[in-house]
Amino acid sequence: MAVGLHTARREWREASARLEAARDDRVHYRRLLEQLDVVHDELRRRVGQTFTLAELASAYDEAEQWAREAVEQRAPGPGWPRDLTVLLGAAFDRYQRGAADYTP
């Protein structure tokens, strides 16, 4: 099911907030940031450097599978599957700032 742009951007912001809420647990937060980098790198590879917010939201619809595979292969850690939603949303939140039509 396609996620609307407004809904997707709200989910991305909420995921970034949840990621930052983990900051007090240094070990867990450091692991999350490592995994976030993996998802962000894979997102860059899949979407490219020139994109619109609508194109990014479309990529979000299909991202869970490849994000799961990327983290599992390159940066697994204890409990990583339960953090995947946060990692995915936060990566998209970070990446959206490069969209041709980005507005805060």
MMTF fields as JSON, N, C-alpha, C and O atoms, coordinates in Angstrom:
{
  "mmtfVersion": "1.0.0",
  "mmtfProducer": "UNKNOWN",
  "numBonds": 415,
  "numAtoms": 416,
  "numGroups": 104,
  "numChains": 1,
  "numModels": 1,
  "chainsPerModel": [1],
  "groupsPerChain": [104],
  "chainIdList": ["A"],
  "bondAtomList": [4, 2, 8, 6, 12, 10, 16, 14, 20, 18, 24, 22, 28, 26, 32, 30, 36, 34, 40, 38, 44, 42, 48, 46, 52, 50, 56, 54, 60, 58, 64, 62, 68, 66, 72, 70, 76, 74, 80, 78, 84, 82, 88, 86, 92, 90, 96, 94, 100, 98, 104, 102, 108, 106, 112, 110, 116, 114, 120, 118, 124, 122, 128, 126, 132, 130, 136, 134, 140, 138, 144, 142, 148, 146, 152, 150, 156, 154, 160, 158, 164, 162, 168, 166, 172, 170, 176, 174, 180, 178, 184, 182, 188, 186, 192, 190, 196, 194, 200, 198, 204, 202, 208, 206, 212, 210, 216, 214, 220, 218, 224, 222, 228, 226, 232, 230, 236, 234, 240, 238, 244, 242, 248, 246, 252, 250, 256, 254, 260, 258, 264, 262, 268, 266, 272, 270, 276, 274, 280, 278, 284, 282, 288, 286, 292, 290, 296, 294, 300, 298, 304, 302, 308, 306, 312, 310, 316, 314, 320, 318, 324, 322, 328, 326, 332, 330, 336, 334, 340, 338, 344, 342, 348, 346, 352, 350, 356, 354, 360, 358, 364, 362, 368, 366, 372, 370, 376, 374, 380, 378, 384, 382, 388, 386, 392, 390, 396, 394, 400, 398, 404, 402, 408, 406, 412, 410],
  "bondOrderList": [1, 1, 1, 1, 1, 1, 1, 1, 1, 1, 1, 1, 1, 1, 1, 1, 1, 1, 1, 1, 1, 1, 1, 1, 1, 1, 1, 1, 1, 1, 1, 1, 1, 1, 1, 1, 1, 1, 1, 1, 1, 1, 1, 1, 1, 1, 1, 1, 1, 1, 1, 1, 1, 1, 1, 1, 1, 1, 1, 1, 1, 1, 1, 1, 1, 1, 1, 1, 1, 1, 1, 1, 1, 1, 1, 1, 1, 1, 1, 1, 1, 1, 1, 1, 1, 1, 1, 1, 1, 1, 1, 1, 1, 1, 1, 1, 1, 1, 1, 1, 1, 1, 1],
  "groupList": [{"groupName": "MET", "atomNameList": ["N", "CA", "C", "O"], "elementList": ["N", "C", "C", "O"], "formalChargeList": [0, 0, 0, 0], "bondAtomList": [1, 0, 2, 1, 3, 2], "bondOrderList": [1, 1, 2], "singleLetterCode": "M", "chemCompType": "L-PEPTIDE LINKING"}, {"groupName": "ALA", "atomNameList": ["N", "CA", "C", "O"], "elementList": ["N", "C", "C", "O"], "formalChargeList": [0, 0, 0, 0], "bondAtomList": [1, 0, 2, 1, 3, 2], "bondOrderList": [1, 1, 2], "singleLetterCode": "A", "chemCompType": "L-PEPTIDE LINKING"}, {"groupName": "VAL", "atomNameList": ["N", "CA", "C", "O"], "elementList": ["N", "C", "C", "O"], "formalChargeList": [0, 0, 0, 0], "bondAtomList": [1, 0, 2, 1, 3, 2], "bondOrderList": [1, 1, 2], "singleLetterCode": "V", "chemCompType": "L-PEPTIDE LINKING"}, {"groupName": "GLY", "atomNameList": ["N", "CA", "C", "O"], "elementList": ["N", "C", "C", "O"], "formalChargeList": [0, 0, 0, 0], "bondAtomList": [1, 0, 2, 1, 3, 2], "bondOrderList": [1, 1, 2], "singleLetterCode": "G", "chemCompType": "PEPTIDE LINKING"}, {"groupName": "LEU", "atomNameList": ["N", "CA", "C", "O"], "elementList": ["N", "C", "C", "O"], "formalChargeList": [0, 0, 0, 0], "bondAtomList": [1, 0, 2, 1, 3, 2], "bondOrderList": [1, 1, 2], "singleLetterCode": "L", "chemCompType": "L-PEPTIDE LINKING"}, {"groupName": "HIS", "atomNameList": ["N", "CA", "C", "O"], "elementList": ["N", "C", "C", "O"], "formalChargeList": [0, 0, 0, 0], "bondAtomList": [1, 0, 2, 1, 3, 2], "bondOrderList": [1, 1, 2], "singleLetterCode": "H", "chemCompType": "L-PEPTIDE LINKING"}, {"groupName": "THR", "atomNameList": ["N", "CA", "C", "O"], "elementList": ["N", "C", "C", "O"], "formalChargeList": [0, 0, 0, 0], "bondAtomList": [1, 0, 2, 1, 3, 2], "bondOrderList": [1, 1, 2], "singleLetterCode": "T", "chemCompType": "L-PEPTIDE LINKING"}, {"groupName": "ARG", "atomNameList": ["N", "CA", "C", "O"], "elementList": ["N", "C", "C", "O"], "formalChargeList": [0, 0, 0, 0], "bondAtomList": [1, 0, 2, 1, 3, 2], "bondOrderList": [1, 1, 2], "singleLetterCode": "R", "chemCompType": "L-PEPTIDE LINKING"}, {"groupName": "GLU", "atomNameList": ["N", "CA", "C", "O"], "elementList": ["N", "C", "C", "O"], "formalChargeList": [0, 0, 0, 0], "bondAtomList": [1, 0, 2, 1, 3, 2], "bondOrderList": [1, 1, 2], "singleLetterCode": "E", "chemCompType": "L-PEPTIDE LINKING"}, {"groupName": "TRP", "atomNameList": ["N", "CA", "C", "O"], "elementList": ["N", "C", "C", "O"], "formalChargeList": [0, 0, 0, 0], "bondAtomList": [1, 0, 2, 1, 3, 2], "bondOrderList": [1, 1, 2], "singleLetterCode": "W", "chemCompType": "L-PEPTIDE LINKING"}, {"groupName": "SER", "atomNameList": ["N", "CA", "C", "O"], "elementList": ["N", "C", "C", "O"], "formalChargeList": [0, 0, 0, 0], "bondAtomList": [1, 0, 2, 1, 3, 2], "bondOrderList": [1, 1, 2], "singleLetterCode": "S", "chemCompType": "L-PEPTIDE LINKING"}, {"groupName": "ASP", "atomNameList": ["N", "CA", "C", "O"], "elementList": ["N", "C", "C", "O"], "formalChargeList": [0, 0, 0, 0], "bondAtomList": [1, 0, 2, 1, 3, 2], "bondOrderList": [1, 1, 2], "singleLetterCode": "D", "chemCompType": "L-PEPTIDE LINKING"}, {"groupName": "TYR", "atomNameList": ["N", "CA", "C", "O"], "elementList": ["N", "C", "C", "O"], "formalChargeList": [0, 0, 0, 0], "bondAtomList": [1, 0, 2, 1, 3, 2], "bondOrderList": [1, 1, 2], "singleLetterCode": "Y", "chemCompType": "L-PEPTIDE LINKING"}, {"groupName": "GLN", "atomNameList": ["N", "CA", "C", "O"], "elementList": ["N", "C", "C", "O"], "formalChargeList": [0, 0, 0, 0], "bondAtomList": [1, 0, 2, 1, 3, 2], "bondOrderList": [1, 1, 2], "singleLetterCode": "Q", "chemCompType": "L-PEPTIDE LINKING"}, {"groupName": "PHE", "atomNameList": ["N", "CA", "C", "O"], "elementList": ["N", "C", "C", "O"], "formalChargeList": [0, 0, 0, 0], "bondAtomList": [1, 0, 2, 1, 3, 2], "bondOrderList": [1, 1, 2], "singleLetterCode": "F", "chemCompType": "L-PEPTIDE LINKING"}, {"groupName": "PRO", "atomNameList": ["N", "CA", "C", "O"], "elementList": ["N", "C", "C", "O"], "formalChargeList": [0, 0, 0, 0], "bondAtomList": [1, 0, 2, 1, 3, 2], "bondOrderList": [1, 1, 2], "singleLetterCode": "P", "chemCompType": "L-PEPTIDE LINKING"}],
  "groupTypeList": [0, 1, 2, 3, 4, 5, 6, 1, 7, 7, 8, 9, 7, 8, 1, 10, 1, 7, 4, 8, 1, 1, 7, 11, 11, 7, 2, 5, 12, 7, 7, 4, 4, 8, 13, 4, 11, 2, 2, 5, 11, 8, 4, 7, 7, 7, 2, 3, 13, 6, 14, 6, 4, 1, 8, 4, 1, 10, 1, 12, 11, 8, 1, 8, 13, 9, 1, 7, 8, 1, 2, 8, 13, 7, 1, 15, 3, 15, 3, 9, 15, 7, 11, 4, 6, 2, 4, 4, 3, 1, 1, 14, 11, 7, 12, 13, 7, 3, 1, 1, 11, 12, 6, 15],
  "groupIdList": [1, 2, 3, 4, 5, 6, 7, 8, 9, 10, 11, 12, 13, 14, 15, 16, 17, 18, 19, 20, 21, 22, 23, 24, 25, 26, 27, 28, 29, 30, 31, 32, 33, 34, 35, 36, 37, 38, 39, 40, 41, 42, 43, 44, 45, 46, 47, 48, 49, 50, 51, 52, 53, 54, 55, 56, 57, 58, 59, 60, 61, 62, 63, 64, 65, 66, 67, 68, 69, 70, 71, 72, 73, 74, 75, 76, 77, 78, 79, 80, 81, 82, 83, 84, 85, 86, 87, 88, 89, 90, 91, 92, 93, 94, 95, 96, 97, 98, 99, 100, 101, 102, 103, 104],
  "secStructList": [7, 7, 7, 7, 2, 2, 2, 2, 2, 2, 2, 2, 2, 2, 2, 2, 2, 2, 2, 2, 2, 4, 4, 4, 1, 2, 2, 2, 2, 2, 2, 2, 2, 2, 2, 2, 2, 2, 2, 2, 2, 2, 2, 2, 2, 2, 2, 7, 1, 1, 7, 7, 2, 2, 2, 2, 2, 2, 2, 2, 2, 6, 2, 2, 2, 2, 2, 2, 2, 2, 2, 2, 2, 2, 7, 7, 7, 6, 6, 2, 2, 2, 2, 2, 2, 2, 2, 2, 2, 2, 2, 2, 2, 2, 2, 4, 4, 4, 1, 6, 6, 7, 7, 7],
  "xCoordList": [0.848, 0.0, 0.893, 1.811, 0.622, 1.415, 1.153, 0.019, 2.233, 2.147, 2.173, 3.025, 1.258, 1.242, 2.459, 3.036, 2.832, 4.014, 3.911, 4.866, 2.78, 2.609, 2.763, 3.435, 2.144, 2.223, 3.644, 4.141, 4.293, 5.671, 6.585, 7.388, 6.467, 7.346, 7.088, 8.021, 5.844, 5.531, 6.185, 6.765, 6.091, 6.72, 8.237, 8.853, 8.83, 10.272, 10.686, 11.664, 9.934, 10.253, 10.107, 10.945, 9.046, 8.823, 9.934, 10.366, 10.4, 11.489, 12.77, 13.505, 13.044, 14.237, 14.148, 15.147, 12.966, 12.773, 12.993, 13.593, 12.515, 12.736, 14.214, 14.722, 14.889, 16.324, 17.044, 17.873, 16.734, 17.377, 17.013, 17.801, 15.849, 15.45, 16.334, 16.409, 16.997, 17.888, 19.279, 20.134, 19.511, 20.835, 21.396, 22.613, 20.544, 21.017, 21.702, 22.539, 21.353, 22.001, 23.11, 22.877, 24.306, 25.408, 25.713, 25.922, 25.741, 26.07, 24.997, 25.305, 23.758, 22.655, 22.593, 22.383, 22.768, 22.714, 23.84, 23.613, 25.037, 26.167, 25.866, 26.151, 25.297, 24.931, 23.857, 23.923, 22.875, 21.835, 22.423, 22.019, 23.368, 23.977, 24.76, 24.752, 25.432, 26.145, 25.16, 25.4, 24.056, 23.044, 22.353, 22.019, 22.144, 21.562, 22.44, 21.931, 23.736, 24.654, 24.525, 24.585, 24.349, 24.178, 22.905, 22.93, 21.81, 20.543, 20.642, 20.158, 21.256, 21.411, 22.253, 21.906, 23.337, 24.184, 23.421, 23.54, 22.642, 21.851, 20.765, 20.471, 20.182, 19.185, 19.804, 19.209, 20.98, 21.671, 21.927, 21.758, 22.332, 22.614, 21.343, 21.386, 20.234, 18.988, 18.261, 17.671, 18.292, 17.536, 18.392, 17.886, 19.667, 20.55, 20.604, 20.027, 21.29, 21.49, 20.484, 20.335, 19.797, 18.805, 17.435, 17.166, 16.572, 15.263, 14.328, 14.758, 13.046, 12.033, 11.509, 11.773, 10.775, 10.178, 9.191, 9.118, 8.439, 7.498, 8.234, 7.783, 9.349, 10.145, 10.692, 10.747, 11.095, 11.605, 10.499, 10.729, 9.315, 8.186, 7.838, 7.47, 7.948, 7.699, 8.727, 8.381, 9.967, 11.026, 10.782, 11.121, 10.2, 9.899, 8.914, 8.998, 7.986, 6.985, 7.624, 7.061, 8.794, 9.437, 10.72, 11.475, 10.982, 12.298, 12.525, 13.672, 11.492, 11.703, 12.541, 13.437, 12.259, 12.986, 14.472, 15.317, 14.794, 16.214, 16.93, 18.113, 16.232, 16.857, 17.153, 18.217, 16.218, 16.411, 17.642, 18.483, 17.743, 18.876, 20.194, 21.202, 20.193, 21.42, 21.922, 23.11, 21.03, 21.448, 21.881, 22.89, 21.134, 21.449, 22.833, 23.575, 23.182, 24.459, 25.624, 26.732, 25.391, 26.512, 26.625, 27.707, 25.554, 25.643, 24.657, 23.95, 24.604, 23.668, 24.161, 25.364, 23.258, 23.574, 22.403, 21.36, 22.551, 21.451, 20.173, 20.184, 19.089, 17.794, 17.569, 16.599, 18.432, 18.31, 16.96, 16.485, 16.31, 15.032, 13.982, 13.184, 13.977, 12.953, 13.261, 12.368, 14.489, 14.884, 14.766, 14.979, 14.432, 14.457, 13.532, 13.901, 12.359, 11.425, 12.01, 11.883, 12.645, 13.284, 14.424, 14.547, 15.248, 16.392, 15.93, 16.487, 14.925, 14.429, 13.855, 14.201, 12.984, 12.399, 13.433, 13.382, 14.37, 15.405, 16.309, 16.735, 16.606, 17.432, 16.704, 17.31, 15.421, 14.649, 14.524, 14.576, 14.359, 14.276, 15.559, 15.521, 16.669, 17.962, 18.114, 18.556, 17.749, 17.983, 17.079, 17.465, 15.898, 14.955, 15.499, 15.054, 16.439, 16.997, 17.724, 17.985, 18.047, 18.703, 17.734, 18.161, 16.442, 15.438, 15.406, 15.587, 15.175, 15.122, 14.034, 14.169, 12.958, 11.837, 11.675, 10.576, 12.756, 12.693, 12.331, 12.89, 11.388, 11.09, 10.912, 10.317, 11.414, 11.284, 9.85, 9.597],
  "yCoordList": [-1.18, 0.0, 1.242, 1.355, 2.146, 3.36, 4.285, 4.474, 4.84, 5.804, 7.191, 7.473, 8.064, 9.424, 10.193, 9.868, 11.198, 11.986, 12.608, 12.552, 13.19, 13.827, 12.798, 13.054, 11.654, 10.586, 10.073, 9.869, 9.866, 9.374, 10.35, 9.941, 11.624, 12.608, 12.677, 12.879, 12.512, 12.484, 11.26, 11.362, 10.114, 8.894, 9.064, 8.603, 9.716, 9.928, 10.806, 10.515, 11.893, 12.795, 12.064, 12.211, 11.282, 10.537, 9.521, 9.333, 8.867, 7.903, 8.603, 8.079, 9.772, 10.526, 10.91, 10.865, 11.284, 11.628, 10.405, 10.52, 9.242, 8.015, 7.644, 7.169, 7.866, 7.601, 8.492, 8.013, 9.757, 10.689, 10.391, 10.684, 9.819, 9.456, 8.348, 8.171, 7.612, 6.529, 7.038, 6.252, 8.312, 8.9, 8.624, 8.533, 8.491, 8.279, 6.927, 6.776, 5.956, 4.645, 4.648, 4.329, 5.01, 5.238, 4.042, 4.205, 2.856, 1.659, 1.412, 1.201, 1.44, 1.21, 2.317, 2.033, 3.545, 4.673, 4.577, 4.822, 4.226, 4.09, 2.988, 3.143, 1.885, 0.792, 1.257, 0.947, 1.998, 2.529, 3.432, 3.363, 4.273, 5.171, 4.399, 4.769, 3.333, 2.498, 1.864, 1.832, 1.365, 0.748, 1.797, 1.524, 2.978, 4.073, 4.402, 4.625, 4.432, 4.701, 3.642, 3.965, 2.394, 1.314, 1.543, 1.451, 1.835, 2.061, 3.31, 3.312, 4.355, 5.599, 5.361, 5.848, 4.631, 4.33, 3.525, 3.78, 2.554, 1.74, 2.59, 2.413, 3.491, 4.405, 5.274, 5.464, 5.79, 6.609, 5.795, 6.294, 4.553, 3.698, 3.44, 3.42, 3.248, 2.894, 4.096, 3.978, 5.235, 6.406, 7.327, 7.97, 7.398, 8.295, 9.658, 9.867, 10.572, 11.891, 12.917, 13.975, 12.633, 13.554, 12.898, 11.884, 13.487, 12.897, 13.954, 15.009, 13.645, 14.509, 13.817, 12.637, 14.562, 13.974, 12.868, 11.85, 13.052, 12.023, 10.741, 9.642, 10.878, 9.701, 9.014, 7.786, 9.81, 9.25, 8.518, 7.436, 9.095, 8.439, 7.133, 6.155, 7.108, 5.884, 4.816, 3.644, 5.211, 4.269, 3.746, 2.604, 4.57, 4.184, 3.025, 2.168, 2.999, 1.93, 0.552, -0.435, 0.48, -0.803, -1.004, -1.931, -0.187, -0.162, -1.186, -1.533, -1.665, -2.523, -3.765, -4.128, -4.401, -5.63, -5.371, -6.064, -4.365, -4.139, -3.587, -3.865, -2.806, -2.293, -3.437, -3.48, -4.353, -5.529, -6.312, -6.687, -6.552, -7.3, -6.557, -7.172, -5.25, -4.464, -4.49, -4.708, -4.27, -4.268, -5.664, -5.825, -6.659, -8.04, -8.436, -9.131, -8.009, -8.37, -7.524, -8.036, -6.226, -5.319, -4.786, -4.347, -4.804, -4.192, -4.799, -4.069, -6.123, -6.692, -6.446, -6.34, -6.362, -6.21, -6.762, -7.064, -6.899, -7.436, -6.614, -5.393, -7.292, -6.633, -5.772, -5.016, -5.86, -4.956, -5.051, -4.021, -6.218, -6.218, -5.286, -4.694, -5.154, -4.296, -2.814, -1.975, -2.489, -1.104, -0.728, 0.43, -1.686, -1.441, -0.302, 0.497, -0.216, 0.849, 2.218, 3.152, 2.332, 3.598, 3.908, 5.039, 2.928, 3.137, 3.573, 4.494, 2.908, 3.2, 4.611, 5.382, 4.94, 6.276, 7.372, 8.399, 7.158, 8.17, 8.342, 9.459, 7.261, 7.36, 8.173, 9.022, 7.919, 8.68, 10.138, 11.042, 10.369, 11.741, 12.497, 13.647, 11.861, 12.481, 12.712, 13.778, 11.715, 11.77, 12.753, 13.285, 13.012, 13.895, 15.307, 16.025, 15.703, 17.058, 17.311, 18.457, 16.227, 16.356, 16.376, 16.464, 16.296, 16.284, 17.634, 18.688, 17.572, 18.791, 19.741, 20.958, 19.196, 20.022, 20.038, 20.254, 19.812, 19.766, 21.117, 22.152, 21.078, 22.209, 21.647, 20.582, 22.337, 21.824, 21.745, 21.333],
  "zCoordList": [0.0, 0.0, 0.0, 0.812, -0.894, -1.004, 0.187, 0.627, 0.678, 1.776, 1.165, 0.323, 1.568, 1.066, 1.563, 2.601, 0.82, 1.153, 2.542, 3.317, 2.859, 4.167, 5.291, 6.291, 5.117, 6.118, 6.246, 7.354, 5.124, 5.144, 5.875, 6.714, 5.563, 6.213, 7.718, 8.495, 8.13, 9.56, 10.206, 11.287, 9.551, 10.069, 10.167, 11.127, 9.188, 9.197, 10.366, 11.055, 10.59, 11.72, 13.052, 13.941, 13.183, 14.422, 14.659, 15.797, 13.605, 13.742, 14.179, 15.017, 13.627, 14.04, 15.511, 16.23, 15.953, 17.367, 18.257, 19.326, 17.829, 18.613, 18.648, 19.663, 17.536, 17.498, 18.508, 19.281, 18.501, 19.43, 20.879, 21.778, 21.125, 22.484, 23.046, 24.262, 22.179, 22.615, 22.987, 23.395, 22.854, 23.073, 24.471, 24.633, 25.47, 26.845, 27.038, 27.928, 26.217, 26.279, 25.225, 24.059, 25.654, 24.703, 23.815, 22.613, 24.381, 23.601, 22.542, 21.369, 22.963, 22.035, 20.978, 19.799, 21.382, 20.45, 19.413, 18.228, 19.85, 18.919, 17.898, 16.71, 18.36, 17.462, 16.473, 15.284, 16.975, 16.086, 15.012, 13.852, 15.391, 14.405, 13.35, 12.176, 13.76, 12.793, 11.815, 10.608, 12.347, 11.497, 10.621, 9.468, 11.162, 10.387, 9.186, 8.087, 9.384, 8.271, 7.177, 5.99, 7.566, 6.588, 5.77, 4.542, 6.438, 5.74, 4.862, 3.73, 5.373, 4.605, 3.353, 2.278, 3.475, 2.318, 1.269, 0.071, 1.731, 0.799, 0.141, -1.041, 0.882, 0.334, -0.76, -1.821, -0.5, -1.507, -2.772, -3.884, -2.597, -3.744, -4.556, -5.786, -3.882, -4.555, -5.159, -6.233, -4.495, -4.956, -5.809, -6.729, -5.517, -6.238, -5.583, -4.516, -6.216, -5.628, -6.127, -5.514, -7.217, -7.757, -7.644, -8.288, -6.816, -6.56, -5.994, -5.528, -6.046, -5.438, -4.178, -3.944, -3.39, -2.189, -2.562, -1.873, -3.631, -4.071, -4.46, -4.138, -5.142, -5.506, -4.257, -4.189, -3.274, -2.031, -1.273, -0.734, -1.229, -0.567, -1.277, -0.626, -2.582, -3.338, -2.972, -2.827, -2.827, -2.426, -1.014, -0.703, -0.173, 1.211, 1.26, 2.14, 0.321, 0.266, 0.151, 0.623, -0.47, -0.745, 0.047, -0.247, 1.017, 1.648, 2.753, 3.036, 3.367, 4.533, 4.203, 4.966, 3.096, 2.745, 2.524, 3.09, 1.695, 1.435, 2.653, 2.852, 3.472, 4.697, 5.657, 6.275, 5.776, 6.636, 6.177, 6.993, 4.886, 4.34, 4.555, 4.905, 4.35, 4.504, 5.946, 6.187, 6.897, 8.303, 8.719, 9.406, 8.31, 8.676, 8.16, 8.855, 6.967, 6.354, 6.843, 7.004, 7.084, 7.323, 8.738, 9.129, 9.526, 10.856, 11.848, 12.542, 11.919, 12.886, 14.313, 14.555, 15.214, 16.63, 17.411, 16.83, 18.694, 19.498, 19.327, 19.478, 19.014, 18.931, 17.704, 17.663, 16.703, 15.564, 14.847, 14.369, 14.737, 14.008, 14.621, 13.894, 15.935, 16.55, 16.3, 16.413, 15.967, 15.689, 14.222, 13.862, 13.374, 11.932, 11.504, 10.643, 12.081, 11.716, 12.035, 11.244, 13.184, 13.568, 12.613, 12.142, 12.326, 11.431, 10.043, 9.446, 9.558, 8.219, 8.144, 7.249, 9.079, 9.077, 9.26, 8.582, 10.17, 10.414, 9.197, 8.9, 8.494, 7.285, 6.217, 5.563, 6.041, 5.058, 5.493, 4.658, 6.787, 7.291, 6.979, 6.542, 7.201, 6.913, 5.412, 4.983, 4.625, 3.185, 2.471, 1.43, 2.987, 2.311, 2.12, 1.225, 2.936, 2.851, 1.527, 1.161, 0.816, -0.486, -1.65, -2.802, -1.379, -2.458, -3.178, -2.568, -4.473, -5.28, -4.797, -4.928, -4.24, -3.793, -2.272, -1.76, -1.57, -0.09, 0.508, 0.145, 1.425, 2.289, 3.685, 3.847, 4.694, 6.073, 6.548, 7.681]
}
